[in-house]
CSV table of C-alpha atoms in Angstrom, one decimal:
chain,number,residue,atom,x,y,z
A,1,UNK,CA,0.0,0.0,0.0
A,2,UNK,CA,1.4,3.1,-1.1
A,3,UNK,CA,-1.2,5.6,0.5
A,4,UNK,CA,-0.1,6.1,4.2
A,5,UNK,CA,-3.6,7.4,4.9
A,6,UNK,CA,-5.2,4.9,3.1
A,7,UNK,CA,-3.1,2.1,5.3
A,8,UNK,CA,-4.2,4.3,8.3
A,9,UNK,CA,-7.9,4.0,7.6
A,10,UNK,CA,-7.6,0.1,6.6
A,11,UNK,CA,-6.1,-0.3,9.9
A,12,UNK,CA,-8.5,1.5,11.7
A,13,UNK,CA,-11.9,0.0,9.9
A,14,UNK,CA,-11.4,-2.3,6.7
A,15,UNK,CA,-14.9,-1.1,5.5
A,16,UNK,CA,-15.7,0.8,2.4
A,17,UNK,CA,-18.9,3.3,2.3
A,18,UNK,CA,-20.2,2.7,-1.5
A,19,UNK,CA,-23.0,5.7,-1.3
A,20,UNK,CA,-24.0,5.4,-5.0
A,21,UNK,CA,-26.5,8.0,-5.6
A,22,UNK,CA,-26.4,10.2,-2.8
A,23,UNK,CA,-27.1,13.6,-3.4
A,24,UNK,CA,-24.9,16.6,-2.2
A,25,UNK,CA,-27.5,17.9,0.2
A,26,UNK,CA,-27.3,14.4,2.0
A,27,UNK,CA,-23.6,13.7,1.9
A,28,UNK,CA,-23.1,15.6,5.0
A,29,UNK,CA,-25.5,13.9,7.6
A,30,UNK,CA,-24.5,10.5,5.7
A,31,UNK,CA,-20.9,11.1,6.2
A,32,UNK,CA,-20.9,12.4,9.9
A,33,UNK,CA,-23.5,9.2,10.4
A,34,UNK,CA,-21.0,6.8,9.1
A,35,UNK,CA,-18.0,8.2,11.1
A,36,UNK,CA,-19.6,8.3,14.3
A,37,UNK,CA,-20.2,4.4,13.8
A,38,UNK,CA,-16.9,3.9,13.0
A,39,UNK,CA,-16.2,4.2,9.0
A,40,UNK,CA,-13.0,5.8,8.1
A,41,UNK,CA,-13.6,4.9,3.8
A,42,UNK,CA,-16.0,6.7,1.8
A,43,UNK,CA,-16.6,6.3,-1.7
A,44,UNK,CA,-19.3,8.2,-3.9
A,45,UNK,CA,-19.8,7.0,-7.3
A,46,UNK,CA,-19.3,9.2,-10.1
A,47,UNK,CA,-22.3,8.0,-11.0
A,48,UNK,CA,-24.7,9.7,-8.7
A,49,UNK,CA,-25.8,12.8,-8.7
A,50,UNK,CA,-23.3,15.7,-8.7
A,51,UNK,CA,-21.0,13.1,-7.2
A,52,UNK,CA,-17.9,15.7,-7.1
A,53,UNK,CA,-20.5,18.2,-4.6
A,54,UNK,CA,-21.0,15.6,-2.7
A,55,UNK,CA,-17.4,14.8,-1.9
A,56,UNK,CA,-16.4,17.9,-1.5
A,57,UNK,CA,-19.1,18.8,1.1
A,58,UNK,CA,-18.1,15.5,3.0
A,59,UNK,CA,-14.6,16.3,2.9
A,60,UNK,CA,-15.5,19.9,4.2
A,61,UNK,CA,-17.5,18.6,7.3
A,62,UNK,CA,-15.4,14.9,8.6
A,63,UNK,CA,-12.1,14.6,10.1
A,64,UNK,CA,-9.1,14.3,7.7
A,65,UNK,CA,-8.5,10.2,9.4
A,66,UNK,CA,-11.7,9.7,7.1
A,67,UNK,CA,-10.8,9.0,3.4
A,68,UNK,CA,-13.2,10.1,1.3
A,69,UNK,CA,-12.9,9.1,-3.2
A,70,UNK,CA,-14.6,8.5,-5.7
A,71,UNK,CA,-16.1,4.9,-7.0
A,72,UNK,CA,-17.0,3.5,-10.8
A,73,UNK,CA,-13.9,5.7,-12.3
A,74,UNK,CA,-13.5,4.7,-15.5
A,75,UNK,CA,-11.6,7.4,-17.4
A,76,UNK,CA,-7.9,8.9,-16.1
A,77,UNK,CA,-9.0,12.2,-16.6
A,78,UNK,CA,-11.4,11.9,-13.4
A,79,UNK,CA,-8.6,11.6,-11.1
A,80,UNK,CA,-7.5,14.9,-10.9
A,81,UNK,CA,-11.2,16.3,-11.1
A,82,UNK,CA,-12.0,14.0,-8.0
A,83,UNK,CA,-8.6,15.2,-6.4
A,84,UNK,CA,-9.5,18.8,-6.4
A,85,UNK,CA,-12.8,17.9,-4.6
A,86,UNK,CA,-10.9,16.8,-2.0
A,87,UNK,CA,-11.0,13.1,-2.8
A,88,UNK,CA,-8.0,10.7,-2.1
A,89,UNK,CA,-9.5,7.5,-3.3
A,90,UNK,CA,-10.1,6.3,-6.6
A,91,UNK,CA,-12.0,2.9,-6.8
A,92,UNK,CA,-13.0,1.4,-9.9
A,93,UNK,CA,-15.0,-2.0,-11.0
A,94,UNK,CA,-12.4,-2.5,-13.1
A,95,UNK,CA,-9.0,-2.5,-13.7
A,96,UNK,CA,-7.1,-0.4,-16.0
A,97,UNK,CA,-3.5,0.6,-15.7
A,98,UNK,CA,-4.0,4.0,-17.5
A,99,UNK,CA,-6.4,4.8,-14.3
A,100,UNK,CA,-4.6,3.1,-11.9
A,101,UNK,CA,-1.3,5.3,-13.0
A,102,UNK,CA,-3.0,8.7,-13.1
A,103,UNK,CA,-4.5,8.3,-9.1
A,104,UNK,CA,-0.7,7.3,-8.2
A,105,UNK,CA,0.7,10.2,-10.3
A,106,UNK,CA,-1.7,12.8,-8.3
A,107,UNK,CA,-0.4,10.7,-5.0
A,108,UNK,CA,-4.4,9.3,-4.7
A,109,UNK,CA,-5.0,5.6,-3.1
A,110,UNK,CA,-5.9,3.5,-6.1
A,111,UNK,CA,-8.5,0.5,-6.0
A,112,UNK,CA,-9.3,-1.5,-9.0
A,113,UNK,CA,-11.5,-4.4,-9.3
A,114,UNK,CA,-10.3,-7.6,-10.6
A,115,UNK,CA,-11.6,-10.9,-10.7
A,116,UNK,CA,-9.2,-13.0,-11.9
A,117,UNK,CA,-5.3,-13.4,-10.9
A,118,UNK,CA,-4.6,-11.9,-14.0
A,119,UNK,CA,-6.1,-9.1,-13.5
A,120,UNK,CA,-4.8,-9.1,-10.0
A,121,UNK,CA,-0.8,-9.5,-11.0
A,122,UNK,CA,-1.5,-6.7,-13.8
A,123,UNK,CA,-3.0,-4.1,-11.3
A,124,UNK,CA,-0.5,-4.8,-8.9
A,125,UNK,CA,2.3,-4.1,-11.7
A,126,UNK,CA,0.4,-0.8,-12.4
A,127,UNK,CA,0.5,0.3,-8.5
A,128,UNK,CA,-2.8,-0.9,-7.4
A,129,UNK,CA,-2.9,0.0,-3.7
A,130,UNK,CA,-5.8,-2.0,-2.8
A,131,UNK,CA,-7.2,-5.1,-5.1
A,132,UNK,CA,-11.5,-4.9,-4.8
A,133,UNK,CA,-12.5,-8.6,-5.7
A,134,UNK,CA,-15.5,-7.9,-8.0
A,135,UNK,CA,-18.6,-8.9,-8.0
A,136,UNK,CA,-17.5,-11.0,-4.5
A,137,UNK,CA,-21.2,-13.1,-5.2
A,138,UNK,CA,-19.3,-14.3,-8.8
A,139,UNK,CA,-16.4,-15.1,-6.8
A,140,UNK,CA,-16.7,-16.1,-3.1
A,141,UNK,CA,-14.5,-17.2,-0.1
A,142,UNK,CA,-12.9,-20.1,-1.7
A,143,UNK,CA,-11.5,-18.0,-4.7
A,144,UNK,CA,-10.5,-15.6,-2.2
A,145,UNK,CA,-8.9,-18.5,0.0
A,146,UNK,CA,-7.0,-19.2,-3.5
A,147,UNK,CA,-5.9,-15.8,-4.2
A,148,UNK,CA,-4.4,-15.4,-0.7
A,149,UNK,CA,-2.3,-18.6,-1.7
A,150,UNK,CA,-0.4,-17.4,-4.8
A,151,UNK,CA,-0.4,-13.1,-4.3
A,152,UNK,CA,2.4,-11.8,-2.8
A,153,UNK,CA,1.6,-10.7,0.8
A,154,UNK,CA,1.0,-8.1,2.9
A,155,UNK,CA,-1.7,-7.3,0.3
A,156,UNK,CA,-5.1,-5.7,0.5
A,157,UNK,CA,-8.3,-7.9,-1.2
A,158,UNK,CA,-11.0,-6.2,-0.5
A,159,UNK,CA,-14.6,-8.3,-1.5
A,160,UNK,CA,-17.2,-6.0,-3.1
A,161,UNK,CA,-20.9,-7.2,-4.0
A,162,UNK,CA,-23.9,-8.1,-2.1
A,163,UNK,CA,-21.8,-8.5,0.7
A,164,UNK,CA,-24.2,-8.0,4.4
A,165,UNK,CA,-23.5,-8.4,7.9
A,166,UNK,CA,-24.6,-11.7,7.9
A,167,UNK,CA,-22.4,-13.6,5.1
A,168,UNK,CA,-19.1,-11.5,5.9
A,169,UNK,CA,-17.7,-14.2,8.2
A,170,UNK,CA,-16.3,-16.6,5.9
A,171,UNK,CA,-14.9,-14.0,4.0
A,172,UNK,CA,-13.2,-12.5,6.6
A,173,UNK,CA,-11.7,-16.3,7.3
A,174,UNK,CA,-10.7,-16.8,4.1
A,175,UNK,CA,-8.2,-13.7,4.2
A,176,UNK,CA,-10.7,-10.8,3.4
A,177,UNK,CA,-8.7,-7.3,4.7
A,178,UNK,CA,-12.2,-5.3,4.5
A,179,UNK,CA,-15.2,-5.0,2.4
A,180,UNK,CA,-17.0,-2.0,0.1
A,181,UNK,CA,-20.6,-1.9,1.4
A,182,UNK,CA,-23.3,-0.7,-1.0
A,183,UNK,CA,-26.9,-1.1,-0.9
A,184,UNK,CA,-27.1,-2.8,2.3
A,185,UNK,CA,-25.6,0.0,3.8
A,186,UNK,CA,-26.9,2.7,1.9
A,187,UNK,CA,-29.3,3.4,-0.9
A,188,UNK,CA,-30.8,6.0,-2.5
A,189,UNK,CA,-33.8,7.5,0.0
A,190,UNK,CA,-32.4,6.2,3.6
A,191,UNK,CA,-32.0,8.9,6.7
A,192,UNK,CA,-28.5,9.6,8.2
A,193,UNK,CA,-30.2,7.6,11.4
A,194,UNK,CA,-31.3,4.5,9.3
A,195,UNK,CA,-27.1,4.5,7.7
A,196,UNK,CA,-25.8,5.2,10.8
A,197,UNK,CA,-27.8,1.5,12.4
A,198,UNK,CA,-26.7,-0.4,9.4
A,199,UNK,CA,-23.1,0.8,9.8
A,200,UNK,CA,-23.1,-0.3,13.4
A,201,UNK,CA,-24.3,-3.9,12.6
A,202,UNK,CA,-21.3,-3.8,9.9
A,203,UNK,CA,-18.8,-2.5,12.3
A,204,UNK,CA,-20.5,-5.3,14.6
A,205,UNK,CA,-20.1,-8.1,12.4
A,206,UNK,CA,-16.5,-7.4,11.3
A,207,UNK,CA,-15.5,-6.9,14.4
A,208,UNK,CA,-16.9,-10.1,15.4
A,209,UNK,CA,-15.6,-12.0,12.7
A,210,UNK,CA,-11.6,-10.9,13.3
A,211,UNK,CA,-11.8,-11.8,16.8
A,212,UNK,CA,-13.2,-15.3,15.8
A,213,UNK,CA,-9.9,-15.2,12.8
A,214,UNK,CA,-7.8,-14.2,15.9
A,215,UNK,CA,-9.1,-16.7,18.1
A,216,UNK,CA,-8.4,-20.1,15.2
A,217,UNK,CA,-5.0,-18.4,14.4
């Protein structure tokens, strides 16, 4: 990992905010809701709605320990736009060097999704910070159990995709470093109260399952 805040924040809470379609006028009460539960990692999908308002008014109102990016990046020429929002994170569902190299040029943490090892051994090579397994359903524990096998460590996989409190477990025992949490943590329509519950039983369950890791190891 390249990003010393984006180590930081993975140290501090493994799991990703994925608040696609949030609208500026929400991202504040959203953001403080998910940092007083405990999320340090917030992305907002540059497919929302004035998605670049909305990170710059949470990076205006949370503590600088919180990351806050940009998610579905798919051309190099976002990057910069994101960074002078105040974004540090670039996440993608995919994984293309060209992006990958333009967040590390700006000095911003740079998540792409791959699926395969491929994929994984290429992003890596670009100077992937943090590998997003994607879509985690397609993929599951035992391909992450695999990966953790054959990629170099100390390495980031972070499972993305209809991940919930209740199925994080195994994922977390098969070598999971954190998860990016979308619509059963937020969608489109929930109050700051409502986020702020599901974040706890999140923070809950992945607390839960590294002491039950810690406890087998």
């Amino acid at each position: 990992m390249h990003h010393p805040g984006l180590q930081t924040a993975m140290a501090e809470c493994g799991l990703i905010a994925i608040l696609r379609g949030i609208t500026p006028a929400e991202a504040e009460p959203v953001g403080q809701a998910l940092y007083a539960a405990g999320f340090r990692l917030i992305e907002v999908p540059l497919n929302s709605p004035d998605p670049l308002d909305s990170i710059r008014a949470m990076r205006a109102a949370l503590p600088t320990d919180c990351l806050i990016g940009a998610g579905t990046v798919i051309a190099p020429e976002d990057c910069a736009r994101v960074q002078q929002a105040g974004g540090e994170l670039i996440v993608m569902p995919h994984s293309d060097g060209a992006v990958i190299r333009a967040a590390r040029q700006l000095g911003m943490a740079a998540c792409p999704g791959v699926a395969t090892p491929t994929e994984a051994y290429a992003a890596l090579a670009a100077g992937a910070d943090v590998l997003k397994l994607f879509p985690a359903e397609q993929l599951g524990p035992a391909v992450l159990r695999a990966w953790r096998a054959v990629l170099r460590q100390p390495l980031a996989l972070v499972p993305v995709g209809g991940i919930t409190p209740d199925n994080l477990d195994p994922y977390v025992q098969a070598g999971a470093s954190g998860f990016g949490l979308g619509s059963a943590l937020y969608k489109p329509g929930l109050s700051a109260a409502a986020v702020e519950h599901n974040a706890r039983a999140f923070i809950a369950a992945w607390q839960r399952a590294q002491s039950a890791k810690e406890t087998q190891a």
